[in-house]
PDB file of C-alpha atoms in Angstrom:
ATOM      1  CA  UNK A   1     -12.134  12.884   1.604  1.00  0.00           C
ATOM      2  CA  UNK A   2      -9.163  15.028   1.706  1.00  0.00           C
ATOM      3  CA  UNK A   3     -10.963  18.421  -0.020  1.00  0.00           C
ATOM      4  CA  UNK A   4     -13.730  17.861   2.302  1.00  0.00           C
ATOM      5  CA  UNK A   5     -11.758  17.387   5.568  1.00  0.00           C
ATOM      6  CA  UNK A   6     -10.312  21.298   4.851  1.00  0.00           C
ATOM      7  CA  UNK A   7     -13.886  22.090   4.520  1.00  0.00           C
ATOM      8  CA  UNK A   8     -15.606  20.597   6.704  1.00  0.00           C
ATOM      9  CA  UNK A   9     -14.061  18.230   9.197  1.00  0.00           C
ATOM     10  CA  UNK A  10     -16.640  15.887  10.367  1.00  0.00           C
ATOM     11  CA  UNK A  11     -17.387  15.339   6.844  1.00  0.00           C
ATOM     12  CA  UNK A  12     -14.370  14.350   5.698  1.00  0.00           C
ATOM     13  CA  UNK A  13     -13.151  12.306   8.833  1.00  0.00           C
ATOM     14  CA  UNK A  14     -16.048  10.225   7.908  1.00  0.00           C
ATOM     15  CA  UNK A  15     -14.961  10.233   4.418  1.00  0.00           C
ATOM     16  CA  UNK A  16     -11.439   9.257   5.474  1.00  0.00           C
ATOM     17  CA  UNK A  17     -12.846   6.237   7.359  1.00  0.00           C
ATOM     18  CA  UNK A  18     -14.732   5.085   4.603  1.00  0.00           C
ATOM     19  CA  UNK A  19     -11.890   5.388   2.167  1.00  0.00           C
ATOM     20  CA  UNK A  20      -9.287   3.198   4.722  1.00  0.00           C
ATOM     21  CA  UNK A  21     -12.733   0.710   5.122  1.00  0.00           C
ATOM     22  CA  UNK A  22     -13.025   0.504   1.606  1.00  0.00           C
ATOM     23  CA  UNK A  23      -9.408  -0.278   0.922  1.00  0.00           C
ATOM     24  CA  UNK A  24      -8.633  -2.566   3.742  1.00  0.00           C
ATOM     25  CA  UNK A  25     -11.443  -4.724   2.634  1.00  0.00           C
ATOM     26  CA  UNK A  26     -10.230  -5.218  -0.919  1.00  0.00           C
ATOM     27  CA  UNK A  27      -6.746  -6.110   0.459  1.00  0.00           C
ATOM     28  CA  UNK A  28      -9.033  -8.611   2.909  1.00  0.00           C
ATOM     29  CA  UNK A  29     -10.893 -10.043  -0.081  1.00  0.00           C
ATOM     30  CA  UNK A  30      -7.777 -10.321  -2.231  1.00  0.00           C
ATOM     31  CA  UNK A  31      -8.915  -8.142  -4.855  1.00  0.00           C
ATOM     32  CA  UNK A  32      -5.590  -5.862  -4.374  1.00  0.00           C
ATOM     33  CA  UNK A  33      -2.109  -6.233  -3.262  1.00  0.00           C
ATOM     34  CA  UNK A  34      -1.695  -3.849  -0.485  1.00  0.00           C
ATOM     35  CA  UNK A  35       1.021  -2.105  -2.765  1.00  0.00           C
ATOM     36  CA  UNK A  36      -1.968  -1.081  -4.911  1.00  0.00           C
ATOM     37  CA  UNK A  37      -4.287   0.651  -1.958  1.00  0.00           C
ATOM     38  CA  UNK A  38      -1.469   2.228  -0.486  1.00  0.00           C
ATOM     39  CA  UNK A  39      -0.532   3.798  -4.098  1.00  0.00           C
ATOM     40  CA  UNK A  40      -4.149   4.666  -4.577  1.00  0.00           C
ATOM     41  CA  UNK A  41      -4.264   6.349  -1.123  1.00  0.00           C
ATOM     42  CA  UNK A  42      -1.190   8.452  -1.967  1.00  0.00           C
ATOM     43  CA  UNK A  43      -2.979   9.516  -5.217  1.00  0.00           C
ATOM     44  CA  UNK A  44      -6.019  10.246  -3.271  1.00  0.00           C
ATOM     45  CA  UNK A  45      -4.378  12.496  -0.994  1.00  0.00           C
ATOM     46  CA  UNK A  46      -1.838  14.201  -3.475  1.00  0.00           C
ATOM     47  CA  UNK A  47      -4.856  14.869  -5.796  1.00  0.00           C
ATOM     48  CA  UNK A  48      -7.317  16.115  -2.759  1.00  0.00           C
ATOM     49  CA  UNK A  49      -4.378  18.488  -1.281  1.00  0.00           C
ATOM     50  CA  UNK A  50      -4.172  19.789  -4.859  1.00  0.00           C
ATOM     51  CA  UNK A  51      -7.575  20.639  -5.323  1.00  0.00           C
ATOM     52  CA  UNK A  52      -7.553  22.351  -1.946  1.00  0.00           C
ATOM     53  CA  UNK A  53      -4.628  24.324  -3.134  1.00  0.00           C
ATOM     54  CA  UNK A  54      -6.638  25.356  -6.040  1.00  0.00           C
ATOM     55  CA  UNK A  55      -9.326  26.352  -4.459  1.00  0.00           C
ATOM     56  CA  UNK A  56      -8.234  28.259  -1.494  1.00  0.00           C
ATOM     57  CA  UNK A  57      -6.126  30.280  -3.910  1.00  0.00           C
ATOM     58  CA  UNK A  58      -9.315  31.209  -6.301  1.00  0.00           C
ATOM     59  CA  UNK A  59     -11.020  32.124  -3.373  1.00  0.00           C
ATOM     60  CA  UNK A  60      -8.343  34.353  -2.101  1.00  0.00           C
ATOM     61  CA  UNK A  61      -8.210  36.307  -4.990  1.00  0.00           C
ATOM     62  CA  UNK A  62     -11.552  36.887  -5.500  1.00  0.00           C
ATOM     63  CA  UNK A  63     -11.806  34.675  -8.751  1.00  0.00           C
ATOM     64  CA  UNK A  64     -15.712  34.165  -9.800  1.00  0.00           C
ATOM     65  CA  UNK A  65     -16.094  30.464 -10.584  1.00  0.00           C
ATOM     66  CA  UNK A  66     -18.796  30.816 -13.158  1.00  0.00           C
ATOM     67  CA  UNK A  67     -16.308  33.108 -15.568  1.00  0.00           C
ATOM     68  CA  UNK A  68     -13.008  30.628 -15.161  1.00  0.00           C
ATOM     69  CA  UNK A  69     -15.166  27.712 -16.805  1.00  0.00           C
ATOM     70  CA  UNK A  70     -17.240  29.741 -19.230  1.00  0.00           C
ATOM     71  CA  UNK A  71     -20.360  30.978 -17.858  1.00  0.00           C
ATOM     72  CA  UNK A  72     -22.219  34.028 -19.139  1.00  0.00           C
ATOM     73  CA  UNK A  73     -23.117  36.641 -16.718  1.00  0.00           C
TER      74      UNK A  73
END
């Protein structure tokens, strides 16, 4: 929800939504200790600002996508 609120903000607001739903409701339902959701959301958004990062860089430079993960041309 993270990557895709850089990208495309409606998109990811609604993903951001769902993710808090989602979470709230296994907290609700006892399934997880709140400790656990709010551990998983700072993964979440660690790992989606990271792949942001990533990409924004690559696509500053130029890199082609295909030839960093072995595609012929």
């Amino acid at each position: 929800a993270v990557g895709l609120l850089a990208f495309v903000w409606w998109l990811g607001a609604i993903g951001i939504v769902w993710a808090l739903a989602v979470g709230l409701d296994h907290v609700y339902v006892s399934e997880h200790y709140p400790g656990d959701v709010l551990g998983g959301y700072a993964i979440g958004i660690l790992g989606g600002l990271a792949a942001v990062w990533v990409a924004r860089t690559a696509l500053a430079r130029g890199v082609p996508w295909g030839a960093r993960f072995g595609a012929r041309r």
